[in-house]
Amino acid sequence: MTRITALGHHQPQHVLTNDDLAATVDTNDAWIRQRTGIVTRRIARDETVTDLAATAAGKALAASGLDPADIGLVTVATCSAMERVPSIAAQVARRLGIPSPVAFDLNNGCAGFTTALATADHSVRAGAARHALVIGAEKMSDVVDWTDRSSCILLGDGAGAAVISADDTADGTDGIGPVVWGSDPTRGDTVLLNDAWQPHFTQQGQAVFRWATTELAPKARAACERAGVAPADLGGVVTHQANLRIVESLVRRLGAPDAVVATDVTESGNTSAASVPLALAKLVERREIPSGAPVLLFAFGGGLSWAGQVVRCP
Ligand code: UT7
């Protein structure tokens, strides 16, 4: 089996408040807080997606105590990176001195990190690598239409990373649980990031909101079932940080009253594929989730797609 052995996170310095946004588009702090729960988001001025990814990954690697040469797989979940080749993962590997990993980027929108985590988990279980670095990194500020109040208030920049390792001694129930994932391609035009010349993000916000609050709880519950963990026994729930109302609705429908629930959206906004590892790494760093407790990761978004699994954290 495999387990998460270390985590890292990184966000740019610059804080953009709701009042800052109200100075440039027709919005206000009360509307944003009430409809989304967002209070601030971080915006990268000089840093690239690679910078964000490499910093978070470097922290996770240092915390793992591994030598860079131990890492056999590096993957970066991102949908905002402007560079295609070399991949962001290959650039991260070069910066961290990881000599010869398979390195690739993975795009599954906001569900990217949990999809990448499952992909890396399967690779390690299959013996294709013993240790892997899984990163979610986004610079959504590059793809935001800053004149569109319905979306520019939502998004932020950041990165989170996890080192996962094969563990031959464990019994199979306390590592990374089976993934529950899928998509509804017929609703693929609900979230778009698709202009080849100047990518920019648009979405049918209400449709995504309805989908997330009515159709996703059973899928999250299925991830718990596949891991053999009752939702009521979860120590933590880290969903994609799209909107505080969605987070609260999902957790309520899931039935995890005692779990520590990630609400990083309030300070970071929606950081797409970075949101789950960022929120998870912060909770673990602050020791809000006890070591070894079962934590449901569940991400969803453009595609429309979802991916989630129960993990135990260091
Ligand atoms: O990460 C990818 C997945 N995405 C999501 O999960 C997003 C899911 N959707 C949402 O989180 C919410 O739908 C939004 C936060 C995007 C929007 O909230 P809403 O409660 O669904 O608002 P709405 O779109 O129904 O708009 C309500 C009103 C409209 O005005 P009228 O037509 O009622 O006069 C909008 O024009 O609010 C207006 N509005 C705003 N007002 C002030 C829209 N954006 C703003 C704004 N400030 N920033």
Short mmCIF file of C-alpha atoms and ligand atoms in Angstrom, two decimals:
data_model
loop_
_atom_site.label_atom_id
_atom_site.label_comp_id
_atom_site.label_asym_id
_atom_site.label_seq_id
_atom_site.Cartn_x
_atom_site.Cartn_y
_atom_site.Cartn_z
CA MET A 1 0.00 0.00 0.00
CA THR A 2 0.97 3.63 -0.13
CA ARG A 3 0.72 6.44 2.36
CA ILE A 4 1.18 10.19 2.48
CA THR A 5 4.41 10.75 4.38
CA ALA A 6 4.85 14.52 4.08
CA LEU A 7 3.04 17.66 2.97
CA GLY A 8 4.02 21.18 1.94
CA HIS A 9 2.25 24.33 0.84
CA HIS A 10 3.06 27.74 -0.54
CA GLN A 11 1.12 30.88 -1.36
CA PRO A 12 2.27 34.19 -2.75
CA GLN A 13 2.67 37.15 -0.40
CA HIS A 14 0.18 39.56 -1.93
CA VAL A 15 -3.25 39.53 -0.26
CA LEU A 16 -6.19 40.76 -2.34
CA THR A 17 -9.19 41.71 -0.19
CA ASN A 18 -12.84 42.00 -1.14
CA ASP A 19 -12.57 45.77 -0.70
CA ASP A 20 -9.62 45.82 -3.12
CA LEU A 21 -11.86 44.12 -5.71
CA ALA A 22 -14.76 46.47 -4.97
CA ALA A 23 -12.49 49.32 -6.05
CA THR A 24 -12.18 47.86 -9.57
CA VAL A 25 -15.46 45.97 -10.29
CA ASP A 26 -19.09 46.45 -9.22
CA THR A 27 -19.10 44.25 -6.12
CA ASN A 28 -18.85 44.56 -2.36
CA ASP A 29 -17.48 42.74 0.67
CA ALA A 30 -20.92 41.78 2.01
CA TRP A 31 -22.04 40.10 -1.26
CA ILE A 32 -18.81 38.15 -1.63
CA ARG A 33 -18.81 36.96 1.99
CA GLN A 34 -22.48 36.01 1.96
CA ARG A 35 -22.46 34.15 -1.39
CA THR A 36 -19.01 32.55 -1.23
CA GLY A 37 -17.49 32.91 2.26
CA ILE A 38 -14.35 34.35 0.66
CA VAL A 39 -12.62 37.16 2.56
CA THR A 40 -9.18 37.25 0.91
CA ARG A 41 -7.19 35.50 -1.79
CA ARG A 42 -3.45 35.46 -2.57
CA ILE A 43 -2.22 36.75 -5.93
CA ALA A 44 1.19 35.96 -7.43
CA ARG A 45 2.87 39.00 -8.90
CA ASP A 46 6.29 37.70 -9.92
CA GLU A 47 5.96 33.98 -9.26
CA THR A 48 5.03 31.49 -11.99
CA VAL A 49 3.11 28.23 -11.61
CA THR A 50 6.49 26.48 -11.57
CA ASP A 51 7.72 28.75 -8.77
CA LEU A 52 4.62 28.03 -6.68
CA ALA A 53 4.79 24.30 -7.38
CA ALA A 54 8.52 23.99 -6.71
CA THR A 55 8.32 25.87 -3.40
CA ALA A 56 5.47 23.72 -2.07
CA ALA A 57 7.12 20.54 -3.38
CA GLY A 58 10.50 21.50 -1.89
CA LYS A 59 8.89 21.84 1.53
CA ALA A 60 7.16 18.45 1.22
CA LEU A 61 10.37 16.80 0.07
CA ALA A 62 12.37 18.33 2.94
CA ALA A 63 9.71 17.20 5.44
CA SER A 64 9.81 13.66 4.05
CA GLY A 65 13.53 13.30 4.79
CA LEU A 66 14.00 11.57 1.44
CA ASP A 67 16.88 12.17 -0.91
CA PRO A 68 15.76 13.77 -4.22
CA ALA A 69 17.08 10.68 -6.01
CA ASP A 70 14.49 8.56 -4.16
CA ILE A 71 11.62 10.23 -6.01
CA GLY A 72 10.59 8.18 -9.03
CA LEU A 73 7.49 10.10 -10.11
CA VAL A 74 6.61 13.79 -10.12
CA THR A 75 3.20 14.99 -11.23
CA VAL A 76 1.70 18.48 -11.17
CA ALA A 77 -2.05 18.94 -11.35
CA THR A 78 -2.73 22.30 -12.97
CA CYS A 79 -5.07 23.91 -15.47
CA SER A 80 -3.63 27.43 -15.42
CA ALA A 81 -0.02 26.79 -16.46
CA MET A 82 0.79 28.62 -19.69
CA GLU A 83 3.81 26.45 -20.41
CA ARG A 84 3.28 23.04 -21.99
CA VAL A 85 6.77 21.62 -22.65
CA PRO A 86 8.82 20.99 -20.65
CA SER A 87 6.04 20.13 -18.25
CA ILE A 88 5.78 21.99 -14.94
CA ALA A 89 6.60 18.65 -13.29
CA ALA A 90 9.84 18.34 -15.27
CA GLN A 91 10.79 21.90 -14.30
CA VAL A 92 10.04 21.19 -10.64
CA ALA A 93 12.16 18.03 -10.81
CA ARG A 94 15.07 20.01 -12.24
CA ARG A 95 14.81 22.69 -9.55
CA LEU A 96 14.68 20.12 -6.75
CA GLY A 97 17.52 18.05 -8.17
CA ILE A 98 15.39 14.96 -8.75
CA PRO A 99 17.57 13.22 -11.30
CA SER A 100 15.42 10.85 -13.35
CA PRO A 101 11.73 10.70 -12.41
CA VAL A 102 8.85 10.19 -14.78
CA ALA A 103 7.49 13.74 -14.73
CA PHE A 104 4.18 14.85 -16.18
CA ASP A 105 1.41 17.39 -15.73
CA LEU A 106 -2.19 16.38 -15.31
CA ASN A 107 -5.23 18.51 -16.05
CA ASN A 108 -8.56 17.56 -14.56
CA GLY A 109 -9.62 21.07 -13.60
CA CYS A 110 -10.34 21.53 -9.92
CA ALA A 111 -10.38 17.74 -9.44
CA GLY A 112 -6.77 17.58 -10.61
CA PHE A 113 -4.96 16.94 -7.32
CA THR A 114 -7.09 14.04 -6.13
CA THR A 115 -6.92 12.58 -9.65
CA ALA A 116 -3.12 12.93 -9.63
CA LEU A 117 -2.93 11.43 -6.13
CA ALA A 118 -4.85 8.36 -7.30
CA THR A 119 -2.70 8.09 -10.43
CA ALA A 120 0.49 8.25 -8.40
CA ASP A 121 -0.92 5.85 -5.80
CA HIS A 122 -1.72 3.32 -8.53
CA SER A 123 1.76 3.73 -10.01
CA VAL A 124 3.43 3.13 -6.66
CA ARG A 125 1.22 0.12 -5.93
CA ALA A 126 2.12 -1.27 -9.35
CA GLY A 127 5.80 -0.95 -8.50
CA ALA A 128 6.51 1.77 -11.08
CA ALA A 129 8.01 4.02 -8.37
CA ARG A 130 8.59 3.74 -4.62
CA HIS A 131 8.19 7.42 -3.80
CA ALA A 132 6.21 10.07 -5.66
CA LEU A 133 5.75 13.80 -5.42
CA VAL A 134 2.18 14.91 -6.15
CA ILE A 135 1.57 18.63 -6.52
CA GLY A 136 -1.42 20.87 -7.15
CA ALA A 137 -0.37 24.33 -8.35
CA GLU A 138 -2.33 27.14 -9.93
CA LYS A 139 -1.89 30.74 -10.93
CA MET A 140 -5.55 31.42 -11.59
CA SER A 141 -4.83 35.16 -11.64
CA ASP A 142 -3.31 34.60 -15.11
CA VAL A 143 -6.57 33.23 -16.49
CA VAL A 144 -9.09 35.46 -14.71
CA ASP A 145 -11.05 38.10 -16.57
CA TRP A 146 -10.51 40.89 -14.07
CA THR A 147 -13.52 42.80 -15.45
CA ASP A 148 -15.96 39.91 -14.78
CA ARG A 149 -17.29 40.30 -11.25
CA SER A 150 -18.98 36.91 -11.32
CA SER A 151 -15.63 35.07 -11.50
CA CYS A 152 -12.75 37.39 -10.58
CA ILE A 153 -13.87 37.50 -6.95
CA LEU A 154 -13.57 33.73 -6.65
CA LEU A 155 -10.09 32.74 -7.73
CA GLY A 156 -6.65 32.75 -6.13
CA ASP A 157 -3.10 31.42 -6.54
CA GLY A 158 -1.18 28.80 -4.56
CA ALA A 159 0.24 25.31 -4.38
CA GLY A 160 0.22 22.24 -2.17
CA ALA A 161 2.25 19.06 -2.40
CA ALA A 162 2.38 15.57 -0.94
CA VAL A 163 5.10 12.93 -0.87
CA ILE A 164 3.62 9.45 -1.10
CA SER A 165 5.59 6.30 -0.43
CA ALA A 166 5.18 2.55 -0.69
CA ASP A 167 4.76 0.97 2.74
CA ASP A 168 5.13 -2.79 2.74
CA THR A 169 4.60 -3.08 6.49
CA ALA A 170 1.10 -1.64 6.71
CA ASP A 171 -2.03 -3.76 6.46
CA GLY A 172 -3.73 -1.93 3.64
CA THR A 173 -6.40 -0.09 5.60
CA ASP A 174 -4.47 2.90 6.82
CA GLY A 175 -2.89 4.39 3.73
CA ILE A 176 -4.36 6.04 0.66
CA GLY A 177 -7.83 4.59 0.14
CA PRO A 178 -9.45 3.57 -3.16
CA VAL A 179 -10.40 6.47 -5.39
CA VAL A 180 -13.97 7.21 -6.46
CA TRP A 181 -13.80 9.25 -9.61
CA GLY A 182 -15.68 10.04 -12.78
CA SER A 183 -17.13 12.77 -14.94
CA ASP A 184 -20.21 13.92 -16.78
CA PRO A 185 -18.82 15.00 -20.15
CA THR A 186 -22.28 16.05 -21.35
CA ARG A 187 -21.98 19.00 -18.98
CA GLY A 188 -18.48 19.89 -20.12
CA ASP A 189 -19.42 23.41 -21.13
CA THR A 190 -20.46 24.37 -17.59
CA VAL A 191 -16.91 25.44 -16.66
CA LEU A 192 -14.62 26.73 -19.42
CA LEU A 193 -10.99 27.74 -19.66
CA ASN A 194 -10.57 27.53 -23.36
CA ASP A 195 -9.40 30.58 -25.29
CA ALA A 196 -6.20 29.53 -27.03
CA TRP A 197 -4.82 33.09 -27.31
CA GLN A 198 -5.76 34.45 -23.95
CA PRO A 199 -7.16 31.71 -21.74
CA HIS A 200 -9.90 32.91 -19.51
CA PHE A 201 -12.17 31.29 -16.99
CA THR A 202 -15.97 31.34 -17.28
CA GLN A 203 -18.59 29.19 -15.63
CA GLN A 204 -22.33 28.77 -15.21
CA GLY A 205 -22.04 29.38 -11.50
CA GLN A 206 -25.57 28.44 -10.49
CA ALA A 207 -25.50 25.19 -12.49
CA VAL A 208 -22.20 24.16 -10.91
CA PHE A 209 -23.50 25.14 -7.48
CA ARG A 210 -26.66 23.03 -7.93
CA TRP A 211 -24.66 20.04 -9.19
CA ALA A 212 -22.16 20.26 -6.35
CA THR A 213 -24.79 20.56 -3.63
CA THR A 214 -27.20 17.91 -4.95
CA GLU A 215 -25.16 15.21 -6.73
CA LEU A 216 -21.77 14.95 -5.06
CA ALA A 217 -22.48 13.79 -1.49
CA PRO A 218 -23.25 10.18 -2.58
CA LYS A 219 -19.93 10.05 -4.45
CA ALA A 220 -18.08 11.35 -1.38
CA ARG A 221 -19.88 8.75 0.72
CA ALA A 222 -18.84 6.05 -1.76
CA ALA A 223 -15.19 7.00 -1.24
CA CYS A 224 -15.68 6.46 2.50
CA GLU A 225 -17.42 3.12 1.91
CA ARG A 226 -14.64 1.89 -0.36
CA ALA A 227 -12.13 2.75 2.37
CA GLY A 228 -14.23 1.01 5.03
CA VAL A 229 -14.69 4.22 7.01
CA ALA A 230 -18.10 5.50 8.15
CA PRO A 231 -18.50 9.22 7.39
CA ALA A 232 -19.27 9.77 11.09
CA ASP A 233 -15.80 8.40 11.93
CA LEU A 234 -13.89 10.79 9.66
CA GLY A 235 -11.37 12.95 11.48
CA GLY A 236 -11.24 15.46 8.65
CA VAL A 237 -12.96 16.47 5.43
CA VAL A 238 -11.06 18.43 2.81
CA THR A 239 -13.20 19.20 -0.21
CA HIS A 240 -12.39 21.41 -3.15
CA GLN A 241 -12.53 24.96 -1.83
CA ALA A 242 -14.92 26.51 -4.36
CA ASN A 243 -17.43 28.17 -2.08
CA LEU A 244 -17.99 27.91 1.67
CA ARG A 245 -21.70 27.22 1.11
CA ILE A 246 -20.83 24.21 -1.06
CA VAL A 247 -18.35 22.91 1.53
CA GLU A 248 -20.91 23.19 4.33
CA SER A 249 -23.69 21.61 2.25
CA LEU A 250 -21.49 18.66 1.21
CA VAL A 251 -20.34 17.96 4.76
CA ARG A 252 -23.91 18.19 6.07
CA ARG A 253 -25.20 15.76 3.42
CA LEU A 254 -22.24 13.44 3.96
CA GLY A 255 -22.93 13.25 7.68
CA ALA A 256 -19.56 13.94 9.25
CA PRO A 257 -20.54 16.05 12.27
CA ASP A 258 -17.32 15.57 14.23
CA ALA A 259 -14.81 15.97 11.40
CA VAL A 260 -12.48 18.94 11.16
CA VAL A 261 -13.64 20.62 7.97
CA ALA A 262 -11.29 22.58 5.71
CA THR A 263 -12.57 26.10 5.12
CA ASP A 264 -9.44 27.57 3.57
CA VAL A 265 -11.60 29.12 0.82
CA THR A 266 -12.23 32.00 3.22
CA GLU A 267 -8.59 33.08 3.18
CA SER A 268 -7.38 31.65 -0.16
CA GLY A 269 -10.39 31.75 -2.50
CA ASN A 270 -10.77 29.04 -5.11
CA THR A 271 -7.29 27.85 -6.11
CA SER A 272 -8.61 25.10 -8.40
CA ALA A 273 -6.32 22.03 -8.38
CA ALA A 274 -4.24 23.53 -5.56
CA SER A 275 -7.13 23.91 -3.15
CA VAL A 276 -7.22 20.41 -1.62
CA PRO A 277 -3.46 19.95 -0.96
CA LEU A 278 -3.16 23.56 0.22
CA ALA A 279 -6.02 23.21 2.70
CA LEU A 280 -4.87 19.76 3.82
CA ALA A 281 -1.25 20.81 4.37
CA LYS A 282 -2.33 23.81 6.43
CA LEU A 283 -4.63 21.74 8.66
CA VAL A 284 -1.92 19.14 9.24
CA GLU A 285 0.72 21.81 9.88
CA ARG A 286 -1.53 23.42 12.50
CA ARG A 287 -2.12 19.93 13.96
CA GLU A 288 -5.87 20.39 13.62
CA ILE A 289 -6.16 16.88 12.18
CA PRO A 290 -4.69 14.19 14.47
CA SER A 291 -1.93 12.11 12.89
CA GLY A 292 -3.34 8.90 11.42
CA ALA A 293 -6.99 10.01 11.49
CA PRO A 294 -9.01 9.19 8.36
CA VAL A 295 -9.46 12.25 6.17
CA LEU A 296 -11.73 12.42 3.15
CA LEU A 297 -10.28 14.34 0.21
CA PHE A 298 -12.93 15.20 -2.36
CA ALA A 299 -12.45 17.51 -5.33
CA PHE A 300 -14.76 18.44 -8.19
CA GLY A 301 -15.17 20.97 -10.96
CA GLY A 302 -14.75 21.47 -14.70
CA GLY A 303 -15.43 18.44 -16.78
CA LEU A 304 -17.71 18.14 -14.93
CA SER A 305 -15.51 15.83 -12.91
CA TRP A 306 -14.90 14.53 -9.43
CA ALA A 307 -12.29 12.45 -7.62
CA GLY A 308 -11.92 11.61 -3.96
CA GLN A 309 -10.34 9.19 -1.53
CA VAL A 310 -9.83 8.67 2.19
CA VAL A 311 -6.23 9.18 3.32
CA ARG A 312 -4.30 9.17 6.61
CA CYS A 313 -1.90 12.01 7.21
CA PRO A 314 1.47 12.17 8.94
O1 UT7 B 1 -14.11 25.58 -9.12
C1 UT7 B 1 -14.90 25.27 -10.23
C2 UT7 B 1 -16.28 24.93 -9.78
N1 UT7 B 1 -17.03 26.13 -9.51
C3 UT7 B 1 -17.86 26.22 -8.48
O2 UT7 B 1 -17.99 25.32 -7.69
C4 UT7 B 1 -18.69 27.50 -8.37
C5 UT7 B 1 -20.11 27.19 -7.96
N2 UT7 B 1 -20.97 28.40 -7.97
C6 UT7 B 1 -20.90 29.36 -7.02
O3 UT7 B 1 -20.08 29.29 -6.13
C7 UT7 B 1 -21.90 30.48 -7.09
O4 UT7 B 1 -22.87 30.20 -8.09
C8 UT7 B 1 -21.28 31.88 -7.39
C9 UT7 B 1 -20.49 32.33 -6.16
C10 UT7 B 1 -20.38 31.79 -8.60
C11 UT7 B 1 -22.38 32.91 -7.63
O5 UT7 B 1 -23.26 32.96 -6.52
P1 UT7 B 1 -24.85 32.87 -6.74
O6 UT7 B 1 -25.46 32.95 -5.41
O7 UT7 B 1 -25.13 31.64 -7.56
O8 UT7 B 1 -25.14 34.20 -7.55
P2 UT7 B 1 -25.82 34.37 -8.98
O9 UT7 B 1 -24.90 33.99 -10.06
O10 UT7 B 1 -27.17 33.74 -8.95
O11 UT7 B 1 -26.03 35.94 -9.04
C12 UT7 B 1 -26.99 36.60 -8.17
C13 UT7 B 1 -26.92 38.09 -8.42
C14 UT7 B 1 -27.01 38.47 -9.90
O12 UT7 B 1 -27.70 39.71 -9.98
P3 UT7 B 1 -29.27 39.74 -10.38
O13 UT7 B 1 -29.36 39.11 -11.73
O14 UT7 B 1 -29.96 38.95 -9.31
O15 UT7 B 1 -29.58 41.20 -10.35
C15 UT7 B 1 -25.57 38.71 -10.29
O16 UT7 B 1 -25.44 39.62 -11.36
O17 UT7 B 1 -25.66 38.59 -7.97
C16 UT7 B 1 -25.03 39.33 -9.03
N3 UT7 B 1 -23.59 39.18 -8.88
C17 UT7 B 1 -22.84 39.95 -8.08
N4 UT7 B 1 -23.18 40.98 -7.28
C18 UT7 B 1 -22.18 41.55 -6.59
C19 UT7 B 1 -22.77 38.25 -9.47
N5 UT7 B 1 -21.51 38.43 -9.07
C20 UT7 B 1 -21.55 39.48 -8.21
C21 UT7 B 1 -20.54 40.12 -7.45
N6 UT7 B 1 -20.91 41.15 -6.66
N7 UT7 B 1 -19.25 39.74 -7.48
#
